[in-house]
Amino acid sequence: MKPRENIATIYEAALGVFADYGFKKATLEDIAAALGMTKGNLYRYARNKQDLYRNTVRHALLRWQGRVREAIEREADAARQFHVMCRKAVAYLAEDDALRRLLIRDPDIFPMFPADDPYADINANSVAMIRSILERGMAEKRFRSVDLDTVPEIIFSVYKMFIIRMYIISRDRAQEAMFTQTVALITQGLFQEEDRLQALNQGGDYDGSDAIPDPRLAGRS
Amino acid sequence: MKPRENIATIYEAALGVFADYGFKKATLEDIAAALGMTKGNLYRYARNKQDLYRNTVRHALLRWQGRVREAIEREADAARQFHVMCRKAVAYLAEDDALRRLLIRDPDIFPMFPADDPYADINANSVAMIRSILERGMAEKRFRSVDLDTVPEIIFSVYKMFIIRMYIISRDRAQEAMFTQTVALITQGLFQEEDRLQALNQGGDYDGSDAIPDPRLAGRS
DNA sequence: CTATAAATAAACAAAATGTTCATTTGTTTA
DNA sequence: TAAACAAATGAACATTTTGTTTATTTATAG
C-alpha cells in the first residue's frame, strides 16, 4: 500500500513552514500539523529533519527550473529563448512566495561564491540550459561565437548576482531596471554596430585559443 | 545609573522579533541578540517574557493611536477631523510593517468580540477620541445630535471590523473600498437631503431619551 | 577609590524537540 | 472473512532549547 500522501504534498507543506520560520524554528510538529498527521509519520517520507529540508528545497528549485524550461520551449528563436529565460528566471521568484521567503531566510541555498553548493546538480542543469541556447544561437548564426565552457558559467554567475541583489539584499525596483540593462548589455554588447565590426576584426569572437592578446597592440588596426 | 537602553528601543527590537516569529517561537535570546545584550539582562526591562510581550504590544498600539491623534490635531474642522481619523487609523497599519505582521499572527490583540480585551484602556482612549470629535461636531452644529454614550462605541466597532477584514482576514483591495463607502455612509447618512429632513421630523436626532418609538406610528407624519 | 548599578554568563529546572518504536488502524489479498 | 501487510498514531526517550535566577564581572557615578 502506497503512502497516503504524495511526496510533493509533503514538500509543499514543508516549504510553507520552512518559509515562515526557517529551518531551526520550524518543527516537525508544525509540518505534520500542516499535513494533518503526526510528526512520527514524517519519517516515512524523510530520513530526518535535515533530509526533509534538503529535499524540500530541491523540490522548489526544480519547480523553478522547470517553469523556466517550459517558457523557453515555447520560443522558436534562440534570441527570444535567451530573453525569455532571463525574464522568467527572475520573475518566477516574485510569483513563488514561499520559495522567495525561504531564500531570504537561507541565502546559502543560492550562494554567490559556493565553497560547497548543496544544489550543485540543479545549478549545473541551469548552466546546461544556458549552453544549449548559446549553441543553438551560434548554430543559427544569431549569436557570436563564444567559449561554451566558460560563457554559460559567466552568464549564470551574473544571473545569480542579480537574484541575490534583487531578492536577498534589496527588493529595490532599481535592481530590476539594472537587470534589464544587464540583459541588454549581454545580448547587444556595449559597442555600436561599426565599433563592434572593428572589434570583430580584432578577434572579438572566440576562436578556441586561450592566448591573451598582447596589450601593447591595443589601439592598432 | 539608568539602564543603558531606552525602553522604547527594547520594545522596538522585541516588536520586530515577535512580528517575525510570534510569541511562542520568538526567544528571549533572539530579542537580546537584536539588542546586542544577553538574555539575562532583559529581566532589567521586563518581569518575564509574557510581560515583555504585553508591553511591546502596548507600545505599538500607543504609537498607532498617537499618530492618529497627531493627524486629528492638524485639522481645525470636526468633519475633517472625523475623515482624517478614519483614514489615518486604517492607513497607519499599511505603514507599520512590524505591527501589521504581529496583528496578523496574533488577532487576539484586536478582538472583534472581546470577552477579555488585554488592551481595554488603549481602546477606551480611542473611543474617547471619537467621542471628542462628535462632541465638537455637535457643538459646531456640523453633526446631528447623537447619543454620546453609544455612538462612539458603534463607530469604533465598525472601524475594528474593517481593520480585521482588511488586515487579518484579507488584504483584498475591495475591503478598502468598502471601508471608504462605510465612512461615507456614516458621515453622510443613507437618505437624500429631503428624506433626511423627513426623518429628522420623526426624531432622527437623539433627544436624550431612551424611549423606543412606537413602531405602530411608523409612516405617519 | 569606593559604592552602586548594569550587564554577563553560567546554572538550573522545565519545556520542547527530533527520533524511535510498540501498538493501532486501514487496506489488500487469498 | 481472516490473515498479512502497510500506514499511521502517539508515547517514550535522549537530547536540546528555553525561561528564569543569580554569582560574578564590568561600567559608571560621586
Short mmCIF file of C-alpha atoms (C1' of nucleotides) in Angstrom, two decimals:
data_model
loop_
_atom_site.label_atom_id
_atom_site.label_comp_id
_atom_site.label_asym_id
_atom_site.label_seq_id
_atom_site.Cartn_x
_atom_site.Cartn_y
_atom_site.Cartn_z
CA MET A 1 0.00 0.00 0.00
CA LYS A 2 1.46 3.28 -1.05
CA PRO A 3 1.93 6.25 1.26
CA ARG A 4 -1.32 8.08 1.59
CA GLU A 5 0.33 11.38 0.80
CA ASN A 6 2.02 12.30 -2.44
CA ILE A 7 5.60 13.29 -1.72
CA ALA A 8 5.06 16.62 -3.48
CA THR A 9 2.28 17.40 -1.00
CA ILE A 10 4.75 16.76 1.80
CA TYR A 11 7.31 19.10 0.27
CA GLU A 12 4.74 21.84 -0.36
CA ALA A 13 3.59 21.80 3.25
CA ALA A 14 7.17 21.68 4.48
CA LEU A 15 8.13 24.57 2.19
CA GLY A 16 5.44 26.75 3.70
CA VAL A 17 6.57 26.08 7.24
CA PHE A 18 10.27 26.43 6.47
CA ALA A 19 9.46 29.70 4.66
CA ASP A 20 7.57 31.01 7.68
CA TYR A 21 10.10 30.08 10.33
CA GLY A 22 13.38 28.94 8.80
CA PHE A 23 15.00 25.54 9.31
CA LYS A 24 15.75 25.93 13.02
CA LYS A 25 12.46 27.24 14.32
CA ALA A 26 10.26 25.15 12.08
CA THR A 27 9.37 21.96 13.95
CA LEU A 28 8.40 18.56 12.59
CA GLU A 29 5.24 19.01 14.59
CA ASP A 30 4.43 22.22 12.67
CA ILE A 31 4.88 20.42 9.36
CA ALA A 32 2.95 17.33 10.45
CA ALA A 33 0.10 19.53 11.64
CA ALA A 34 0.00 21.30 8.27
CA LEU A 35 -0.40 17.85 6.70
CA GLY A 36 -2.94 16.57 9.23
CA MET A 37 -0.65 13.84 10.50
CA THR A 38 1.66 13.25 13.47
CA LYS A 39 5.36 14.01 13.44
CA GLY A 40 6.29 10.34 13.81
CA ASN A 41 4.79 9.64 10.41
CA LEU A 42 7.02 12.13 8.68
CA TYR A 43 9.80 9.55 8.98
CA ARG A 44 8.07 7.56 6.28
CA TYR A 45 8.83 10.40 3.88
CA ALA A 46 12.24 11.59 5.06
CA ARG A 47 15.21 10.12 6.91
CA ASN A 48 15.36 13.08 9.30
CA LYS A 49 14.63 16.79 9.54
CA GLN A 50 17.73 17.84 7.62
CA ASP A 51 16.87 15.35 4.86
CA LEU A 52 13.34 16.72 4.65
CA TYR A 53 14.64 20.26 4.41
CA ARG A 54 17.18 19.47 1.71
CA ASN A 55 14.61 17.65 -0.41
CA THR A 56 12.03 20.35 0.12
CA VAL A 57 14.42 22.96 -1.21
CA ARG A 58 15.35 20.72 -4.14
CA HIS A 59 11.70 20.32 -4.96
CA ALA A 60 11.21 24.10 -5.02
CA LEU A 61 14.34 24.77 -7.07
CA LEU A 62 13.42 22.07 -9.59
CA ARG A 63 9.99 23.59 -9.99
CA TRP A 64 11.55 26.99 -10.59
CA GLN A 65 13.85 25.49 -13.19
CA GLY A 66 11.01 23.56 -14.78
CA ARG A 67 8.98 26.74 -15.26
CA VAL A 68 11.91 28.44 -16.94
CA ARG A 69 12.40 25.42 -19.20
CA GLU A 70 8.73 25.42 -20.17
CA ALA A 71 8.90 29.13 -21.01
CA ILE A 72 12.00 28.57 -23.17
CA GLU A 73 10.44 25.66 -25.03
CA ARG A 74 7.59 27.89 -26.15
CA GLU A 75 10.04 30.03 -28.16
CA ALA A 76 11.23 29.01 -31.60
CA ASP A 77 14.08 31.51 -31.82
CA ALA A 78 17.34 31.33 -29.83
CA ALA A 79 17.42 35.08 -29.22
CA ARG A 80 13.88 35.04 -27.87
CA GLN A 81 14.68 31.97 -25.81
CA PHE A 82 17.56 33.84 -24.20
CA HIS A 83 15.39 36.83 -23.35
CA VAL A 84 12.54 34.72 -22.06
CA MET A 85 14.94 32.66 -19.96
CA CYS A 86 16.36 35.81 -18.35
CA ARG A 87 12.97 37.31 -17.68
CA LYS A 88 11.26 34.18 -16.40
CA ALA A 89 14.19 33.10 -14.29
CA VAL A 90 13.98 36.34 -12.33
CA ALA A 91 10.24 36.96 -12.45
CA TYR A 92 9.43 33.50 -11.11
CA LEU A 93 10.58 34.39 -7.63
CA ALA A 94 8.09 37.22 -7.44
CA GLU A 95 5.40 34.59 -8.01
CA ASP A 96 6.67 31.85 -5.70
CA ASP A 97 6.03 33.45 -2.34
CA ALA A 98 7.21 30.54 -0.23
CA LEU A 99 10.47 29.93 -2.10
CA ARG A 100 11.25 33.64 -2.15
CA ARG A 101 10.78 33.97 1.60
CA LEU A 102 12.83 30.84 2.21
CA LEU A 103 15.63 32.14 0.01
CA ILE A 104 15.65 35.35 2.02
CA ARG A 105 15.86 33.36 5.25
CA ASP A 106 18.51 30.99 3.98
CA PRO A 107 20.78 32.64 1.36
CA ASP A 108 23.10 29.61 1.47
CA ILE A 109 20.58 27.91 -0.79
CA PHE A 110 21.87 30.13 -3.59
CA PRO A 111 25.43 31.15 -2.72
CA MET A 112 27.29 33.69 -4.84
CA PHE A 113 30.63 32.04 -4.17
CA PRO A 114 29.88 28.46 -3.21
CA ALA A 115 32.62 26.67 -1.36
CA ASP A 116 30.10 23.89 -1.10
CA ASP A 117 26.96 24.26 -3.19
CA PRO A 118 24.26 22.00 -1.74
CA TYR A 119 22.34 22.07 -5.02
CA ALA A 120 25.24 21.86 -7.48
CA ASP A 121 23.47 19.36 -9.73
CA ILE A 122 20.44 21.61 -10.16
CA ASN A 123 22.63 24.61 -10.86
CA ALA A 124 24.62 22.54 -13.35
CA ASN A 125 21.36 21.91 -15.17
CA SER A 126 20.73 25.65 -15.33
CA VAL A 127 24.18 26.19 -16.82
CA ALA A 128 23.47 23.42 -19.31
CA MET A 129 20.22 25.14 -20.26
CA ILE A 130 22.13 28.33 -21.00
CA ARG A 131 24.74 26.45 -23.00
CA SER A 132 22.05 24.80 -25.06
CA ILE A 133 20.61 28.18 -26.01
CA LEU A 134 24.04 29.58 -26.88
CA GLU A 135 24.82 26.53 -29.03
CA ARG A 136 21.58 26.95 -30.86
CA GLY A 137 22.11 30.68 -31.29
CA MET A 138 25.56 30.11 -32.67
CA ALA A 139 24.28 27.37 -34.99
CA GLU A 140 21.55 29.71 -36.22
CA LYS A 141 24.19 32.42 -36.75
CA ARG A 142 22.26 34.67 -34.39
CA PHE A 143 24.99 34.78 -31.73
CA ARG A 144 28.70 35.50 -31.91
CA SER A 145 31.00 32.54 -31.38
CA VAL A 146 31.74 32.27 -27.69
CA ASP A 147 33.57 29.78 -25.48
CA LEU A 148 30.88 27.28 -24.48
CA ASP A 149 32.83 26.11 -21.46
CA THR A 150 33.01 29.47 -19.73
CA VAL A 151 30.41 31.88 -21.09
CA PRO A 152 27.41 29.86 -19.78
CA GLU A 153 29.04 29.89 -16.34
CA ILE A 154 29.61 33.65 -16.65
CA ILE A 155 26.02 34.30 -17.60
CA PHE A 156 24.78 32.09 -14.78
CA SER A 157 27.02 33.94 -12.31
CA VAL A 158 25.71 37.31 -13.47
CA TYR A 159 22.19 35.99 -13.17
CA LYS A 160 22.90 34.67 -9.65
CA MET A 161 24.34 38.04 -8.67
CA PHE A 162 21.08 39.71 -9.65
CA ILE A 163 18.87 37.19 -7.91
CA ILE A 164 20.81 37.87 -4.73
CA ARG A 165 20.71 41.63 -5.16
CA MET A 166 17.07 41.77 -6.12
CA TYR A 167 15.59 39.33 -3.64
CA ILE A 168 18.02 38.79 -0.82
CA ILE A 169 19.87 42.04 -0.32
CA SER A 170 17.30 44.53 -1.57
CA ARG A 171 13.84 44.49 -3.05
CA ASP A 172 14.54 47.85 -4.66
CA ARG A 173 12.87 48.28 -8.06
CA ALA A 174 16.11 49.84 -9.28
CA GLN A 175 17.74 46.40 -9.19
CA GLU A 176 15.17 45.20 -11.66
CA ALA A 177 16.00 48.01 -14.07
CA MET A 178 19.68 47.21 -13.65
CA PHE A 179 19.00 43.61 -14.50
CA THR A 180 17.19 44.63 -17.66
CA GLN A 181 20.15 46.83 -18.60
CA THR A 182 22.49 43.93 -17.97
CA VAL A 183 20.50 41.61 -20.21
CA ALA A 184 20.64 44.27 -22.93
CA LEU A 185 24.38 44.63 -22.39
CA ILE A 186 24.95 40.90 -22.69
CA THR A 187 22.69 40.42 -25.66
CA GLN A 188 23.56 43.52 -27.67
CA GLY A 189 27.02 44.28 -26.41
CA LEU A 190 28.33 47.69 -25.49
CA PHE A 191 29.65 48.86 -28.83
CA GLN A 192 27.67 50.39 -31.67
CA GLU A 193 27.50 48.29 -34.85
CA GLU A 194 30.56 49.91 -36.51
CA ASP A 195 32.76 49.54 -33.40
CA ARG A 196 31.55 46.01 -32.99
CA LEU A 197 32.73 45.21 -36.55
CA GLN A 198 36.03 46.87 -35.59
CA ALA A 199 36.27 44.64 -32.50
CA LEU A 200 35.42 41.59 -34.55
CA ASN A 201 38.41 42.33 -36.79
CA GLN A 202 40.49 42.28 -33.64
CA GLY A 203 39.22 38.89 -32.56
CA GLY A 204 36.04 39.77 -30.74
CA ASP A 205 34.72 36.31 -31.40
CA TYR A 206 36.20 33.37 -29.58
CA ASP A 207 38.34 31.24 -31.89
CA GLY A 208 39.15 28.48 -29.49
CA SER A 209 42.61 29.63 -28.43
CA ASP A 210 43.28 30.80 -24.89
CA ALA A 211 46.03 33.22 -25.92
CA ILE A 212 45.65 36.59 -24.29
CA PRO A 213 46.14 39.36 -26.86
CA ASP A 214 49.27 41.43 -26.39
CA PRO A 215 48.01 44.60 -24.67
CA ARG A 216 50.76 46.62 -26.39
CA LEU A 217 48.92 46.05 -29.68
CA ALA A 218 45.83 47.78 -28.32
CA GLY A 219 44.65 50.70 -30.45
CA ARG A 220 46.27 49.49 -33.64
CA SER A 221 44.13 48.37 -36.52
CA MET B 1 22.74 54.82 36.95
CA LYS B 2 19.96 54.47 34.44
CA PRO B 3 19.53 51.46 32.14
CA ARG B 4 21.80 51.81 29.19
CA GLU B 5 18.97 51.16 26.79
CA ASN B 6 15.92 53.30 26.34
CA ILE B 7 12.83 51.21 26.99
CA ALA B 8 11.39 52.15 23.59
CA THR B 9 14.48 50.66 21.97
CA ILE B 10 13.77 47.43 23.81
CA TYR B 11 10.17 47.38 22.65
CA GLU B 12 11.12 48.15 19.03
CA ALA B 13 13.57 45.27 18.92
CA ALA B 14 11.11 42.95 20.63
CA LEU B 15 8.36 44.01 18.23
CA GLY B 16 10.48 43.03 15.27
CA VAL B 17 11.21 39.59 16.66
CA PHE B 18 7.64 38.94 17.81
CA ALA B 19 6.43 40.06 14.37
CA ASP B 20 8.82 37.64 12.66
CA TYR B 21 8.09 34.61 14.81
CA GLY B 22 5.10 35.15 17.06
CA PHE B 23 5.14 34.96 20.85
CA LYS B 24 5.89 31.24 21.15
CA LYS B 25 8.73 30.85 18.68
CA ALA B 26 10.38 34.16 19.45
CA THR B 27 13.04 33.54 22.12
CA LEU B 28 14.48 35.94 24.68
CA GLU B 29 17.83 35.11 23.17
CA ASP B 30 16.60 36.33 19.75
CA ILE B 31 15.48 39.61 21.26
CA ALA B 32 18.62 40.05 23.33
CA ALA B 33 20.76 39.39 20.26
CA ALA B 34 18.84 42.04 18.32
CA LEU B 35 19.75 44.45 21.12
CA GLY B 36 23.35 43.38 21.47
CA MET B 37 22.92 42.10 25.01
CA THR B 38 22.40 38.76 26.76
CA LYS B 39 19.02 37.34 27.62
CA GLY B 40 19.66 37.60 31.36
CA ASN B 41 19.77 41.37 31.06
CA LEU B 42 16.28 41.56 29.58
CA TYR B 43 14.98 40.97 33.10
CA ARG B 44 16.02 44.53 33.92
CA TYR B 45 13.39 45.74 31.46
CA ALA B 46 10.59 43.21 31.91
CA ARG B 47 9.37 40.89 34.65
CA ASN B 48 9.16 37.93 32.24
CA LYS B 49 8.59 37.04 28.61
CA GLN B 50 4.82 37.49 28.81
CA ASP B 51 5.30 40.90 30.43
CA LEU B 52 7.71 41.96 27.69
CA TYR B 53 5.27 40.86 25.02
CA ARG B 54 2.33 42.66 26.57
CA ASN B 55 4.26 45.91 26.95
CA THR B 56 5.71 45.63 23.48
CA VAL B 57 2.23 45.39 22.01
CA ARG B 58 1.05 48.30 24.18
CA HIS B 59 3.93 50.39 22.91
CA ALA B 60 2.99 49.66 19.30
CA LEU B 61 -0.71 50.31 19.83
CA LEU B 62 0.01 53.58 21.66
CA ARG B 63 2.20 54.72 18.81
CA TRP B 64 -0.57 53.92 16.35
CA GLN B 65 -3.02 55.87 18.45
CA GLY B 66 -0.55 58.74 18.83
CA ARG B 67 -0.18 59.07 15.07
CA VAL B 68 -3.94 59.21 14.65
CA ARG B 69 -4.19 61.86 17.37
CA GLU B 70 -1.49 63.97 15.71
CA ALA B 71 -3.28 63.77 12.39
CA ILE B 72 -6.55 64.84 14.01
CA GLU B 73 -4.97 67.79 15.80
CA ARG B 74 -3.80 69.18 12.50
CA GLU B 75 -7.42 69.68 11.42
CA ALA B 76 -9.46 72.68 12.51
CA ASP B 77 -12.83 71.32 11.48
CA ALA B 78 -14.70 68.47 13.20
CA ALA B 79 -15.89 66.98 9.89
CA ARG B 80 -12.35 66.94 8.55
CA GLN B 81 -11.10 65.54 11.83
CA PHE B 82 -13.55 62.67 11.52
CA HIS B 83 -12.44 61.88 7.97
CA VAL B 84 -8.77 62.15 8.80
CA MET B 85 -9.23 59.94 11.85
CA CYS B 86 -10.89 57.23 9.76
CA ARG B 87 -8.29 57.38 7.02
CA LYS B 88 -5.21 57.54 9.23
CA ALA B 89 -6.44 54.89 11.65
CA VAL B 90 -6.64 52.40 8.79
CA ALA B 91 -3.75 53.61 6.65
CA TYR B 92 -1.30 53.52 9.53
CA LEU B 93 -1.19 49.73 9.52
CA ALA B 94 -0.01 49.70 5.95
CA GLU B 95 2.96 51.76 7.13
CA ASP B 96 3.79 49.90 10.35
CA ASP B 97 5.14 46.66 8.92
CA ALA B 98 6.03 45.04 12.23
CA LEU B 99 2.73 45.81 13.98
CA ARG B 100 0.75 44.70 10.96
CA ARG B 101 2.56 41.36 10.79
CA LEU B 102 2.18 40.88 14.54
CA LEU B 103 -1.53 41.63 14.34
CA ILE B 104 -1.88 39.02 11.63
CA ARG B 105 -0.05 36.48 13.80
CA ASP B 106 -1.97 37.34 16.95
CA PRO B 107 -5.52 38.56 16.16
CA ASP B 108 -6.34 38.43 19.89
CA ILE B 109 -4.54 41.75 20.17
CA PHE B 110 -7.55 43.33 18.48
CA PRO B 111 -10.57 41.11 19.14
CA MET B 112 -13.90 41.80 17.45
CA PHE B 113 -15.86 40.47 20.41
CA PRO B 114 -13.57 40.74 23.39
CA ALA B 115 -14.51 38.57 26.34
CA ASP B 116 -11.28 39.84 27.78
CA ASP B 117 -9.60 42.72 25.97
CA PRO B 118 -5.93 42.84 27.00
CA TYR B 119 -5.68 46.45 25.81
CA ALA B 120 -9.01 47.78 27.02
CA ASP B 121 -7.55 51.03 28.33
CA ILE B 122 -5.97 51.88 24.99
CA ASN B 123 -9.18 51.08 23.15
CA ALA B 124 -11.10 53.19 25.64
CA ASN B 125 -8.86 56.09 24.65
CA SER B 126 -9.74 55.52 21.02
CA VAL B 127 -13.43 55.59 21.86
CA ALA B 128 -12.85 58.80 23.84
CA MET B 129 -11.12 60.32 20.83
CA ILE B 130 -14.15 59.57 18.70
CA ARG B 131 -16.47 60.99 21.34
CA SER B 132 -14.45 64.18 21.49
CA ILE B 133 -14.83 64.69 17.75
CA LEU B 134 -18.56 64.00 17.89
CA GLU B 135 -18.99 66.46 20.78
CA ARG B 136 -17.15 69.12 18.86
CA GLY B 137 -19.09 68.41 15.68
CA MET B 138 -22.36 68.67 17.52
CA ALA B 139 -21.25 71.88 19.28
CA GLU B 140 -20.28 73.34 15.88
CA LYS B 141 -23.68 72.30 14.52
CA ARG B 142 -21.91 70.22 11.89
CA PHE B 143 -23.17 66.86 13.17
CA ARG B 144 -26.63 65.62 14.08
CA SER B 145 -27.30 65.08 17.77
CA VAL B 146 -26.36 61.57 18.65
CA ASP B 147 -26.09 59.54 21.86
CA LEU B 148 -22.54 60.13 23.06
CA ASP B 149 -22.55 57.01 25.20
CA THR B 150 -23.22 54.55 22.42
CA VAL B 151 -22.43 56.05 19.02
CA PRO B 152 -18.66 56.34 19.67
CA GLU B 153 -18.65 52.64 20.63
CA ILE B 154 -20.61 51.81 17.48
CA ILE B 155 -18.18 53.72 15.26
CA PHE B 156 -15.23 52.10 16.98
CA SER B 157 -16.76 48.65 16.47
CA VAL B 158 -17.33 49.31 12.78
CA TYR B 159 -13.76 50.53 12.50
CA LYS B 160 -12.46 47.42 14.29
CA MET B 161 -14.48 45.22 11.96
CA PHE B 162 -12.74 46.79 9.00
CA ILE B 163 -9.28 46.55 10.47
CA ILE B 164 -9.87 42.84 10.96
CA ARG B 165 -11.30 42.36 7.48
CA MET B 166 -8.66 44.42 5.73
CA TYR B 167 -5.55 43.22 7.53
CA ILE B 168 -6.26 39.98 9.30
CA ILE B 169 -8.76 38.10 7.19
CA SER B 170 -7.98 39.50 3.76
CA ARG B 171 -5.69 42.02 2.19
CA ASP B 172 -8.13 42.44 -0.67
CA ARG B 173 -8.26 45.99 -2.04
CA ALA B 174 -12.03 45.65 -2.19
CA GLN B 175 -12.14 45.87 1.62
CA GLU B 176 -10.55 49.27 1.40
CA ALA B 177 -13.21 50.48 -0.99
CA MET B 178 -15.86 49.06 1.31
CA PHE B 179 -14.36 50.95 4.21
CA THR B 180 -14.47 54.20 2.22
CA GLN B 181 -18.11 53.53 1.42
CA THR B 182 -18.81 52.90 5.08
CA VAL B 183 -17.20 56.15 6.12
CA ALA B 184 -19.36 57.94 3.55
CA LEU B 185 -22.43 56.13 4.87
CA ILE B 186 -21.69 57.14 8.44
CA THR B 187 -20.80 60.72 7.66
CA GLN B 188 -23.48 61.48 5.07
CA GLY B 189 -26.15 59.02 6.01
CA LEU B 190 -28.15 56.96 3.60
CA PHE B 191 -31.05 59.27 2.86
CA GLN B 192 -31.09 62.15 0.43
CA GLU B 193 -31.45 65.62 1.94
CA GLU B 194 -35.27 65.73 1.68
CA ASP B 195 -35.75 62.29 3.22
CA ARG B 196 -33.27 63.19 5.90
CA LEU B 197 -35.39 66.26 6.81
CA GLN B 198 -38.37 63.90 6.86
CA ALA B 199 -36.53 61.56 9.24
CA LEU B 200 -35.50 64.49 11.40
CA ASN B 201 -39.12 65.40 11.83
CA GLN B 202 -39.65 61.87 13.06
CA GLY B 203 -36.91 62.12 15.64
CA GLY B 204 -33.86 61.20 13.63
CA ASP B 205 -31.70 63.16 16.04
CA TYR B 206 -31.15 61.81 19.52
CA ASP B 207 -33.03 63.85 22.14
CA GLY B 208 -31.62 62.13 25.17
CA SER B 209 -34.48 59.80 25.94
CA ASP B 210 -34.11 56.06 25.60
CA ALA B 211 -37.72 55.51 24.69
CA ILE B 212 -38.11 53.34 21.63
CA PRO B 213 -40.61 54.91 19.25
CA ASP B 214 -43.86 53.05 18.90
CA PRO B 215 -43.43 51.10 15.62
CA ARG B 216 -47.19 51.39 15.02
CA LEU B 217 -46.70 55.12 14.45
CA ALA B 218 -44.30 54.45 11.59
CA GLY B 219 -45.29 56.10 8.33
CA ARG B 220 -47.33 58.87 9.93
CA SER B 221 -46.12 62.43 9.74
"C1'" DC C 1 39.00 54.86 45.07
"C1'" DT C 2 34.59 53.21 46.65
"C1'" DA C 3 29.87 52.33 46.12
"C1'" DT C 4 26.36 51.27 43.19
"C1'" DA C 5 24.22 49.88 39.04
"C1'" DA C 6 24.24 47.36 34.74
"C1'" DA C 7 25.48 43.51 32.33
"C1'" DT C 8 27.45 38.92 31.60
"C1'" DA C 9 27.40 34.20 31.59
"C1'" DA C 10 26.70 30.08 33.93
"C1'" DA C 11 23.49 27.21 36.40
"C1'" DC C 12 19.18 25.08 36.69
"C1'" DA C 13 14.50 23.37 36.20
"C1'" DA C 14 11.19 22.92 32.89
"C1'" DA C 15 9.73 22.55 28.37
"C1'" DA C 16 10.35 21.46 23.73
"C1'" DT C 17 12.14 18.75 20.01
"C1'" DG C 18 13.93 15.07 16.95
"C1'" DT C 19 13.86 10.33 16.72
"C1'" DT C 20 12.44 5.62 17.71
"C1'" DC C 21 9.16 2.09 18.18
"C1'" DA C 22 5.11 -0.68 20.24
"C1'" DT C 23 0.56 -0.59 19.14
"C1'" DT C 24 -3.47 0.52 16.44
"C1'" DT C 25 -5.83 1.21 12.27
"C1'" DG C 26 -6.55 0.80 7.34
"C1'" DT C 27 -6.02 -1.74 3.11
"C1'" DT C 28 -5.06 -5.64 0.24
"C1'" DT C 29 -5.20 -10.36 -0.83
"C1'" DA C 30 -6.34 -15.15 -0.59
"C1'" DT D 1 -13.92 -13.39 6.44
"C1'" DA D 2 -9.47 -13.72 8.09
"C1'" DA D 3 -4.67 -13.10 7.60
"C1'" DA D 4 -0.93 -10.41 6.02
"C1'" DC D 5 0.97 -6.21 5.24
"C1'" DA D 6 1.40 -1.25 5.17
"C1'" DA D 7 0.46 3.27 7.10
"C1'" DA D 8 -0.25 5.98 10.90
"C1'" DT D 9 -0.59 7.14 15.81
"C1'" DG D 10 1.13 8.54 19.97
"C1'" DA D 11 4.04 7.59 23.79
"C1'" DA D 12 8.72 7.09 25.29
"C1'" DC D 13 13.23 8.74 25.46
"C1'" DA D 14 17.55 11.13 24.85
"C1'" DT D 15 18.93 15.46 23.68
"C1'" DT D 16 18.47 20.23 23.10
"C1'" DT D 17 16.43 24.51 23.97
"C1'" DT D 18 14.38 27.96 26.74
"C1'" DG D 19 12.85 30.97 30.56
"C1'" DT D 20 14.48 32.39 34.77
"C1'" DT D 21 17.72 33.14 38.54
"C1'" DT D 22 21.97 34.62 40.41
"C1'" DA D 23 27.10 34.87 41.41
"C1'" DT D 24 30.46 37.44 39.36
"C1'" DT D 25 32.36 40.94 36.40
"C1'" DT D 26 32.31 45.35 34.30
"C1'" DA D 27 30.88 50.13 33.90
"C1'" DT D 28 29.63 54.38 35.88
"C1'" DA D 29 28.79 57.94 39.38
"C1'" DG D 30 30.33 60.50 43.19
#
